Short mmCIF file of C-alpha atoms in Angstrom, two decimals:
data_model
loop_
_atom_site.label_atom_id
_atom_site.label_comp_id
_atom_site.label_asym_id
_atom_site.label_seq_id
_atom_site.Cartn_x
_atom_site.Cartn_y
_atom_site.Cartn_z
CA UNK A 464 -41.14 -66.60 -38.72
CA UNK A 465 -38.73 -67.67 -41.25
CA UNK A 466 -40.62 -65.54 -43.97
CA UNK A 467 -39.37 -62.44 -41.83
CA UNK A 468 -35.94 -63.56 -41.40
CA UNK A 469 -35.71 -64.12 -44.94
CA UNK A 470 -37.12 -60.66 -45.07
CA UNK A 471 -34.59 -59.45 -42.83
CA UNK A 472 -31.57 -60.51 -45.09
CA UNK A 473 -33.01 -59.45 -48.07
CA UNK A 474 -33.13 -55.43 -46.84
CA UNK A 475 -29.95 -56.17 -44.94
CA UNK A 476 -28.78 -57.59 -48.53
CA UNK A 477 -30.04 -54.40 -50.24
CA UNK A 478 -28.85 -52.20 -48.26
CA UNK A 479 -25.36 -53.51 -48.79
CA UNK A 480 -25.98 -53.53 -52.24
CA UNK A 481 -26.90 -49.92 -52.67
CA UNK A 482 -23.65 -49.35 -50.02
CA UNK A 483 -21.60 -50.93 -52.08
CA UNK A 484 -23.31 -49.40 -55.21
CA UNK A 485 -22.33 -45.92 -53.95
CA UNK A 486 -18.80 -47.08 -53.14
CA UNK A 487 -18.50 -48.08 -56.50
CA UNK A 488 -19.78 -45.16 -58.03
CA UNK A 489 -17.36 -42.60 -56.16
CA UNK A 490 -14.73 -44.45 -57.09
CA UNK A 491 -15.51 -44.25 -60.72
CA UNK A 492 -15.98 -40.37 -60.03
CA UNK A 493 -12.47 -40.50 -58.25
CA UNK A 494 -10.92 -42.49 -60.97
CA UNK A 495 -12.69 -39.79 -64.02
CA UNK A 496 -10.73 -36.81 -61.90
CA UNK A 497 -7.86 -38.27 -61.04
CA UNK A 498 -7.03 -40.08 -64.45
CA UNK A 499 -6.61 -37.01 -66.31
CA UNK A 500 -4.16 -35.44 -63.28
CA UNK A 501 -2.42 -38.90 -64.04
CA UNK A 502 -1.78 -38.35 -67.39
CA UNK A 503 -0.63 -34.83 -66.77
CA UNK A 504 2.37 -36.15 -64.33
CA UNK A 505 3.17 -38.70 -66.82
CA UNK A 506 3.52 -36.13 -69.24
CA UNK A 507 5.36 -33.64 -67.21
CA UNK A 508 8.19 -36.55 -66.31
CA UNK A 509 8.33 -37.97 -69.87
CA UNK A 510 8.96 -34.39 -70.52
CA UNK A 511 11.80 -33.94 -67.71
CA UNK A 512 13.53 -37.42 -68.97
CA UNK A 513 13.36 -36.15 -72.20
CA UNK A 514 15.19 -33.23 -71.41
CA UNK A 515 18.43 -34.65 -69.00
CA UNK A 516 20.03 -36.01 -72.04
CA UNK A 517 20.80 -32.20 -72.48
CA UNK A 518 21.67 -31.74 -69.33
CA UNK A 519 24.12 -34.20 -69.04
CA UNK A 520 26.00 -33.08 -72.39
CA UNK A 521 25.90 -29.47 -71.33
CA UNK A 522 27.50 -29.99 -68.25
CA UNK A 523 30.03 -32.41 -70.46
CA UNK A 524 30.68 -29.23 -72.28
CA UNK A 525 31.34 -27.23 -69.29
CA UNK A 526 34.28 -30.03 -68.67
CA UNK A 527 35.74 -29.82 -71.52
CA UNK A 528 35.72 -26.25 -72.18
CA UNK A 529 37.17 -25.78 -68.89
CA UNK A 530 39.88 -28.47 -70.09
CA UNK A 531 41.01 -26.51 -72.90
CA UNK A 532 40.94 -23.22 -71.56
CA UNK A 533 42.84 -24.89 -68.62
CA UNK A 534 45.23 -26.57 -71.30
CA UNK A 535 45.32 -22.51 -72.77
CA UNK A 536 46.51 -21.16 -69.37
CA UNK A 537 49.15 -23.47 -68.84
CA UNK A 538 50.65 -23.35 -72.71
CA UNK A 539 51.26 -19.27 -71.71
CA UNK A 540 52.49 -19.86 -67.80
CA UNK A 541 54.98 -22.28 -70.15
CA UNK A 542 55.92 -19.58 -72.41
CA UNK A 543 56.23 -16.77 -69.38
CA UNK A 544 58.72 -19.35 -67.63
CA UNK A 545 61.12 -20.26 -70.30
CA UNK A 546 61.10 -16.67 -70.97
CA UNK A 547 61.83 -15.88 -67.14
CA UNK A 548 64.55 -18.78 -67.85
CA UNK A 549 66.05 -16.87 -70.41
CA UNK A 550 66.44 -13.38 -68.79
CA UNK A 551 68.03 -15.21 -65.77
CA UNK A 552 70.53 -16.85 -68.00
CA UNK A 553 70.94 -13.56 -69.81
CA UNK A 554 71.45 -11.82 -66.08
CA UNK A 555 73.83 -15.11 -65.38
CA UNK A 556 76.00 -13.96 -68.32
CA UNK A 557 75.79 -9.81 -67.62
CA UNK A 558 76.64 -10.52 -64.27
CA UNK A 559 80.04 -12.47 -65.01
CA UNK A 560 80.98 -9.52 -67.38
CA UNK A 561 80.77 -7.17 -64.06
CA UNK A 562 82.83 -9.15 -62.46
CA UNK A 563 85.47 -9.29 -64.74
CA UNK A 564 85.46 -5.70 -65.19
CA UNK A 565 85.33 -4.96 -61.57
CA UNK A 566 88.97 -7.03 -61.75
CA UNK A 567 90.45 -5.19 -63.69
CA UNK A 568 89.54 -1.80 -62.20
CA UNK A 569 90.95 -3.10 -59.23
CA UNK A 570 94.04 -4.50 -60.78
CA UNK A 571 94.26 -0.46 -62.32
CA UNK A 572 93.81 0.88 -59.48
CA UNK A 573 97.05 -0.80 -58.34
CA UNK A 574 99.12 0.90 -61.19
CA UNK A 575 100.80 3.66 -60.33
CA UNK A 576 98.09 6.16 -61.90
CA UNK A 577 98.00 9.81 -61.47
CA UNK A 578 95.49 11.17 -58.80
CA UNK A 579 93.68 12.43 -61.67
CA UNK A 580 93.20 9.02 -63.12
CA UNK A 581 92.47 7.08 -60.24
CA UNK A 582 89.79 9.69 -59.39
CA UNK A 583 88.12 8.85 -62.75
CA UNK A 584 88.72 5.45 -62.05
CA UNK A 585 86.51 5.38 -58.64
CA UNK A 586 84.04 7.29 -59.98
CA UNK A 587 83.74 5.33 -62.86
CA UNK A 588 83.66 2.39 -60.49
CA UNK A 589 80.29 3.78 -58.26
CA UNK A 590 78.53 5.07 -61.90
CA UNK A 591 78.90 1.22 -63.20
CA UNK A 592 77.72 -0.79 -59.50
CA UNK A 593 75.80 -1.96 -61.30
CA UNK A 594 75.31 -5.18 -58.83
CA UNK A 595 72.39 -4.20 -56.83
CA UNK A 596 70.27 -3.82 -59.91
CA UNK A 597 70.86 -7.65 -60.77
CA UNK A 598 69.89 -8.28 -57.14
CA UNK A 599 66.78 -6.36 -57.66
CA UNK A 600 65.99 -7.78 -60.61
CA UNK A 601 66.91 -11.69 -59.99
CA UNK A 602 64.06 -10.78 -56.94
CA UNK A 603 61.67 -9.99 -59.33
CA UNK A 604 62.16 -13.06 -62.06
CA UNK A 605 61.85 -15.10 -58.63
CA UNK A 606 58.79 -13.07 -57.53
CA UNK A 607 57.43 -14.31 -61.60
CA UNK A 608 58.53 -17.75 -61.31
CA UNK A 609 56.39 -17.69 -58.02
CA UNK A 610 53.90 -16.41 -59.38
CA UNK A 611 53.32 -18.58 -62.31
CA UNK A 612 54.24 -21.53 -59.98
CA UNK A 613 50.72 -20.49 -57.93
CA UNK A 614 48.56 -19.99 -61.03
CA UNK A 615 49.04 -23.77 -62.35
CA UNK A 616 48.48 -24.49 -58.88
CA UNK A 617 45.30 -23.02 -58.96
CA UNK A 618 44.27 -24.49 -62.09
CA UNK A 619 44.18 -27.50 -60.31
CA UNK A 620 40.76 -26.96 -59.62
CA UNK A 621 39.82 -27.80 -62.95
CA UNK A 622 40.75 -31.36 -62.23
CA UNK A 623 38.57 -30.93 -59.06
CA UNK A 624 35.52 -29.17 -60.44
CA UNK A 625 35.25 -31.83 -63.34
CA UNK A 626 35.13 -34.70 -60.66
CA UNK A 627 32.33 -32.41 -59.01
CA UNK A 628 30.31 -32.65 -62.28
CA UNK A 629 30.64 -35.63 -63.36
CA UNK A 630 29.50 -36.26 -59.49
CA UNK A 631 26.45 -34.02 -60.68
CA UNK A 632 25.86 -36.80 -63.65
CA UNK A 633 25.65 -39.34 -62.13
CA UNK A 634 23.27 -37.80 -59.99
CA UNK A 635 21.33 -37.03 -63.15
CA UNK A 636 21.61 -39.91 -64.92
CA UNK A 637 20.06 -41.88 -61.55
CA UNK A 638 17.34 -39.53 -61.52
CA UNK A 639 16.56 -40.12 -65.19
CA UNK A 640 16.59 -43.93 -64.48
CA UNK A 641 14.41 -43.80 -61.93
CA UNK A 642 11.55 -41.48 -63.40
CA UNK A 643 11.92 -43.81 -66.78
CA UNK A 644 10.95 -46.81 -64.51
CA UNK A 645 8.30 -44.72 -62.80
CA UNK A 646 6.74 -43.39 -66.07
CA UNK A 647 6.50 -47.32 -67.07
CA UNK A 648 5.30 -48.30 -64.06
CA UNK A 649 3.15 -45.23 -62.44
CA UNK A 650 0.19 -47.62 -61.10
CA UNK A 651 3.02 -49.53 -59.15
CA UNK A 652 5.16 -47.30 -57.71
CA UNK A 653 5.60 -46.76 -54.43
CA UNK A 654 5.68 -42.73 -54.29
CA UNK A 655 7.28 -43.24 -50.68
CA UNK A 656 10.16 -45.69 -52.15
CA UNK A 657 10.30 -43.01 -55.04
CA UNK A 658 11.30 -40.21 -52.16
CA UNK A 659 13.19 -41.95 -49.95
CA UNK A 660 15.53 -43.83 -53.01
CA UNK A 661 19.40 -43.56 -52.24
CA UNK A 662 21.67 -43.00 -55.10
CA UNK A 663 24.96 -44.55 -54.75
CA UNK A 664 28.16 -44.36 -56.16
CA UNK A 665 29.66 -47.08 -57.92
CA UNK A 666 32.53 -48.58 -56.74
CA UNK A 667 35.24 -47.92 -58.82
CA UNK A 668 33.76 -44.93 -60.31
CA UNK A 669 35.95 -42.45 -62.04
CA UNK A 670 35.18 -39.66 -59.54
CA UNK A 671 35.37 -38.75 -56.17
CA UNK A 672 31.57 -37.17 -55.21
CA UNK A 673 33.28 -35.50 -52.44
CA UNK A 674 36.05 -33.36 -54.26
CA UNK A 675 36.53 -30.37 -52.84
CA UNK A 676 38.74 -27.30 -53.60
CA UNK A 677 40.12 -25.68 -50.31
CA UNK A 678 44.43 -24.21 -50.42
CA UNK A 679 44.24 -24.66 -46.98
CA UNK A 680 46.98 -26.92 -45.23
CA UNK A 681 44.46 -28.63 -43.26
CA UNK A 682 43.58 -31.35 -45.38
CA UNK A 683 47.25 -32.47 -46.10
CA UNK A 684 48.11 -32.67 -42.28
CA UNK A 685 45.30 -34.10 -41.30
CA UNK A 686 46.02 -37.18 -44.57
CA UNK A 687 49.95 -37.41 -42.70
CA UNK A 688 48.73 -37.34 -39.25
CA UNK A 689 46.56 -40.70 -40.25
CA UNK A 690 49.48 -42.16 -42.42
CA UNK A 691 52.20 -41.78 -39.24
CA UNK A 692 49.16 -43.34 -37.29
CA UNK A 693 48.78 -46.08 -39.39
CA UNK A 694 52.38 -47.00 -39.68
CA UNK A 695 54.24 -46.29 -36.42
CA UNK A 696 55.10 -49.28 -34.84
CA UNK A 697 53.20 -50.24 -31.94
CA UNK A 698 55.58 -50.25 -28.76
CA UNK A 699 56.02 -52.85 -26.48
CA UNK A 700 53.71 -51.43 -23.17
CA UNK A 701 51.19 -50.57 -26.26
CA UNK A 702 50.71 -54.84 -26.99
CA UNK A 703 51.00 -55.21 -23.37
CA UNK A 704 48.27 -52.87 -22.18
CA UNK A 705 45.76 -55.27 -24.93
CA UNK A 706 46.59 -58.44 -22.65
CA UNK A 707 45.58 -56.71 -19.71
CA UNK B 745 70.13 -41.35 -58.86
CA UNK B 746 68.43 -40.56 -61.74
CA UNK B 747 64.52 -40.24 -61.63
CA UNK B 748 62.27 -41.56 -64.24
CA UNK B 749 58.52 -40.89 -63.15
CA UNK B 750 55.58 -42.26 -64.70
CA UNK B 751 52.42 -39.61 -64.11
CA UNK B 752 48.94 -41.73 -64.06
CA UNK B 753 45.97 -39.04 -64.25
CA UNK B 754 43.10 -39.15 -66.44
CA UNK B 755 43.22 -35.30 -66.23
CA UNK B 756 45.83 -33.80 -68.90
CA UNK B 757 45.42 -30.75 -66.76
CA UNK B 758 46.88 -32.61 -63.53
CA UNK B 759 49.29 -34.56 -65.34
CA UNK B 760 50.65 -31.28 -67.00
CA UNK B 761 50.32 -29.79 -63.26
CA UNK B 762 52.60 -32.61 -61.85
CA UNK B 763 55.03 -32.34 -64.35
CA UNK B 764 55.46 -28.58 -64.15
CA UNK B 765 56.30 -28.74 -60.52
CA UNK B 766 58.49 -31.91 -60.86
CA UNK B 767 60.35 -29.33 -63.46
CA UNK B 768 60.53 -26.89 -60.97
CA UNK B 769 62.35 -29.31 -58.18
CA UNK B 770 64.79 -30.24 -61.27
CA UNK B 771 63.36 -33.20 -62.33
CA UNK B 772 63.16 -33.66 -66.69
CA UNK B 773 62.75 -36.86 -67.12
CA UNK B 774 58.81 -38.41 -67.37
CA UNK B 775 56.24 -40.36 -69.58
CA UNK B 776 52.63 -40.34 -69.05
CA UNK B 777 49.45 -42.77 -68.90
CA UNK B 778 45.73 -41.70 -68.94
CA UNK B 779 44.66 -44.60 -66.35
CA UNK B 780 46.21 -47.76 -64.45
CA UNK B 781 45.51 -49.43 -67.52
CA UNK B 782 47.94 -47.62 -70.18
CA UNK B 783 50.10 -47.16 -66.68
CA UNK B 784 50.48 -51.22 -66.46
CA UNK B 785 51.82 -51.26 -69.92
CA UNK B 786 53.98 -48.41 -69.88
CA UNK B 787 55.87 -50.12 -67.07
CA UNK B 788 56.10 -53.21 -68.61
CA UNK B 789 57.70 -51.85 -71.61
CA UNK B 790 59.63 -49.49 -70.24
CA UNK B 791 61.61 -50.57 -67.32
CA UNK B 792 63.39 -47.41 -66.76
CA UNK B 793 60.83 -45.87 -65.10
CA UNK B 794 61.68 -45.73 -61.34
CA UNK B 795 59.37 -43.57 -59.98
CA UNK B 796 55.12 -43.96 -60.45
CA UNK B 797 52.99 -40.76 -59.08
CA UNK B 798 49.39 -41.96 -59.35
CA UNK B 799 45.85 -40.22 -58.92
CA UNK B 800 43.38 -42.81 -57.57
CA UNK B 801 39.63 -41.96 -58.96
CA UNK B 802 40.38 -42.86 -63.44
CA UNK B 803 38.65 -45.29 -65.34
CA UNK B 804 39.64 -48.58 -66.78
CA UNK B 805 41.79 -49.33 -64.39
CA UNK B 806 41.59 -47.14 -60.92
CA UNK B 807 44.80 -45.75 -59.23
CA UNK B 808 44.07 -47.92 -56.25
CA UNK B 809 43.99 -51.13 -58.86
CA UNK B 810 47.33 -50.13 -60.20
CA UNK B 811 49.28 -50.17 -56.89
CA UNK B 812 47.86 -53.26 -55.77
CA UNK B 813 48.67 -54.63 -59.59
CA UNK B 814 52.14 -52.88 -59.42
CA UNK B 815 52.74 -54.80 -56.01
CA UNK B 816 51.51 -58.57 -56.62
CA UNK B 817 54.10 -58.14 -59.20
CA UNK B 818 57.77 -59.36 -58.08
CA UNK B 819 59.15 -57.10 -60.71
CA UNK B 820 58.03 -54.09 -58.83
CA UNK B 821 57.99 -54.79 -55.60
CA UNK B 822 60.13 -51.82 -54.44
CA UNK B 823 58.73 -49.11 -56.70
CA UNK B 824 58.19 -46.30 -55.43
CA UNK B 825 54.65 -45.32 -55.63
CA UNK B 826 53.04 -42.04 -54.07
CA UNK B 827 49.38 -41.31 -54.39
CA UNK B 828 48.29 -37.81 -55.58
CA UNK B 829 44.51 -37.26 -54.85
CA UNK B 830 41.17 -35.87 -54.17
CA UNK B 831 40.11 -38.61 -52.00
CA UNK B 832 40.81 -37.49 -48.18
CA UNK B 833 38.91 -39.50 -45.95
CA UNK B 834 40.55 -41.89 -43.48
CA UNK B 835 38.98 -45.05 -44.99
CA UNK B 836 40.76 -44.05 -48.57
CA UNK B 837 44.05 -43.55 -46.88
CA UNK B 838 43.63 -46.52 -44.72
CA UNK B 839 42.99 -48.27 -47.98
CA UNK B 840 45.86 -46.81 -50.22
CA UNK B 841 48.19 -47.79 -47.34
CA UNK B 842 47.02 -51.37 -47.17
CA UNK B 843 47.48 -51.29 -50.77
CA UNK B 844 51.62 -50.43 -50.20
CA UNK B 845 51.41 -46.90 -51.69
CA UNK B 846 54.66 -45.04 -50.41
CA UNK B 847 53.04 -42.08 -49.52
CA UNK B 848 49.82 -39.84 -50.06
CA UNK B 849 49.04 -36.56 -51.04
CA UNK B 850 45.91 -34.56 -50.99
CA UNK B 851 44.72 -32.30 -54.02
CA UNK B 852 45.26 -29.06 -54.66
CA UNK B 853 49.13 -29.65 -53.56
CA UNK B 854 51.82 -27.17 -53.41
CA UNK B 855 55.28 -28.17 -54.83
CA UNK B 856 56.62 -27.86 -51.36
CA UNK B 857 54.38 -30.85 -50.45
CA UNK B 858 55.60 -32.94 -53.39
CA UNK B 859 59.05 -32.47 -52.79
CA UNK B 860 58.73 -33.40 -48.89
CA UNK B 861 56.72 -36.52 -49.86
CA UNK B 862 59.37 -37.43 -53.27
CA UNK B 863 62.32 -36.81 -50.50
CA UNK B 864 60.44 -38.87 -48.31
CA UNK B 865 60.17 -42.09 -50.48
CA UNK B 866 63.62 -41.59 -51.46
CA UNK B 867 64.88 -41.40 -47.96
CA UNK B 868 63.12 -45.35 -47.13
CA UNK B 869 64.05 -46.52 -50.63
#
């Protein structure tokens, strides 16, 4: 009897054995494929880290070039208004001369001229009204000064598209971290933690992520609509209705 | 009353932008700082200044750092201080305003906003 059972064990025994023999050996099959995909990854992200370096200074580039071409833009807008500045004081001064000759046509007309002369005179007078053309143009140097008043306003998107980027590099840079520490550590990582990682912002960062670039007036009534919120006083029945 | 503003922007595009439209409400007289940092010292060593527009988001020192600096200070206490920004969101103005900033402005700003917000500040100060 206890021969058999002994029996027993030892086929039970073997028959793990070979079981566990065959485990084994699909594993090592599975390991032999899969190392060389392995190394393949690791090589494509050592390749991708190796390239974000560039990335980053390209889109560096893009800042500054934007900068000085910005910088460029405003230097002429400059130029075009002390120019504009100029013809109005020029306009200031023509206009004054009018006006003094327009006194003394009237103070001729109040000589006791010939009809002959003071015929000349008048029409002399509605050849040199000259006082709707400075109207005319005074509109337009405004119309300029407008004008170049709305382009440095839109430049002002520089400012907002390099907070966007360097937004974008962080972003990068995070990335780059994260596939350094998974290149080291590949047998370790989690690939769901990998996925599912947050990048955050640090406080105090030199950006804002969420700049945005929008003329609409929206966004500035909607920042004084919290501020007179936030610092009207609170009435009387307001406190009261909290003790209620 | 004669204005002497000090422009805080790590962007020498906005702080050129600022100035320009000051210009253009008749304002000449400014100096400059590229963060809260260089802004600090500016202010201590030039106590003419009587005026601070800040952006928030610089390095070094943020713009949010320098008002709360610029208002544990007894020595400037009343200045006025408006905020000129990217940042939107009601937390940031919530904060800005716990901070003592005068007033707040959004980015991109039109000159007609500045003014109202300048005329503002004066009008409390």
């Amino acid at each position: 009897m206890e021969n058999s059972e002994k029996n027993k064990d030892k086929t039970l025994n073997e028959k793990y054995t070979e079981k566990l023999e065959e485990i084994f050996e699909n594993l090592l099959d599975f390991m032999k494929q899969a190392a060389p995909v392995i190394l393949n990854i690791n090589d494509s992200i050592t390749d991708s880290t190796n390239k974000i370096p560039k990335a980053t200074n390209q889109i560096n580039n893009v800042t500054n070039a934007t900068e000085v071409a910005t910088t460029e833009i405003l230097d002429t807008v400059d130029i075009i208004s002390n120019d504009v500045l100029c013809i109005e004081k020029n306009l200031d001064e023509i206009s004054l001369v009018e006006q003094q000759k327009n006194e003394i046509l009237i103070k001729m007309k109040s000589l006791h001229l010939s009809e002959e002369s003071i015929n000349m005179l008048n029409e002399y007078e509605r050849i040199n009204n000259t006082l709707s053309v400075y109207k005319k143009v005074y509109e337009l140097t405004d119309k300029i000064k407008n004008n170049t008043n709305n382009i440095a306003l839109s430049l002002q998107v520089q400012d907002i598209t390099s907070q966007q980027l360097a937004a974008v590099n962080h972003l990068i840079s995070s990335v780059q971290n994260k596939l350094s520490s998974l290149v080291q550590n590949l047998d370790d990582t989690n690939s769901k933690d990998f996925w599912n990682m947050e990048i955050q912002v640090p406080k105090g960062s030199h950006f804002d992520p969420n700049a945005s670039y929008s003329r609409s007036d929206k966004r500035q009534e909607n920042v004084d609509s919290i501020m007179n919120d936030q610092t009207k006083k609170t009435s009387q029945a307001e406190i009261d209705k909290l003790f209620l | 009353m004669a204005l002497k503003f000090l422009i805080v922007d790590d962007s020498v595009t906005m702080r050129r932008i600022v100035i320009n439209s000051l210009r253009n409400l008749g304002y000449n007289d400014f100096i400059e700082a590229n963060d809260g940092k260089e802004a600090i010292e500016k202010l201590t060593v030039d106590p003419a200044v009587n005026f601070v527009i800040t952006d928030w988001n610089m390095p070094v020192v943020s713009g949010l750092e320098l008002v709360k600096s610029i208002r544990s200070s007894e020595k400037f206490t009343n200045l006025p201080v408006l905020m000129v920004t990217t940042r939107g969101v009601k937390e940031d103005i919530i904060e800005a305003l716990q901070a003592k900033v005068n007033n707040y402005v959004v980015k991109p700003f039109t000159p007609a906003v500045l003014k109202e917000k300048i005329d503002q500040i004066l009008a409390t100060a």
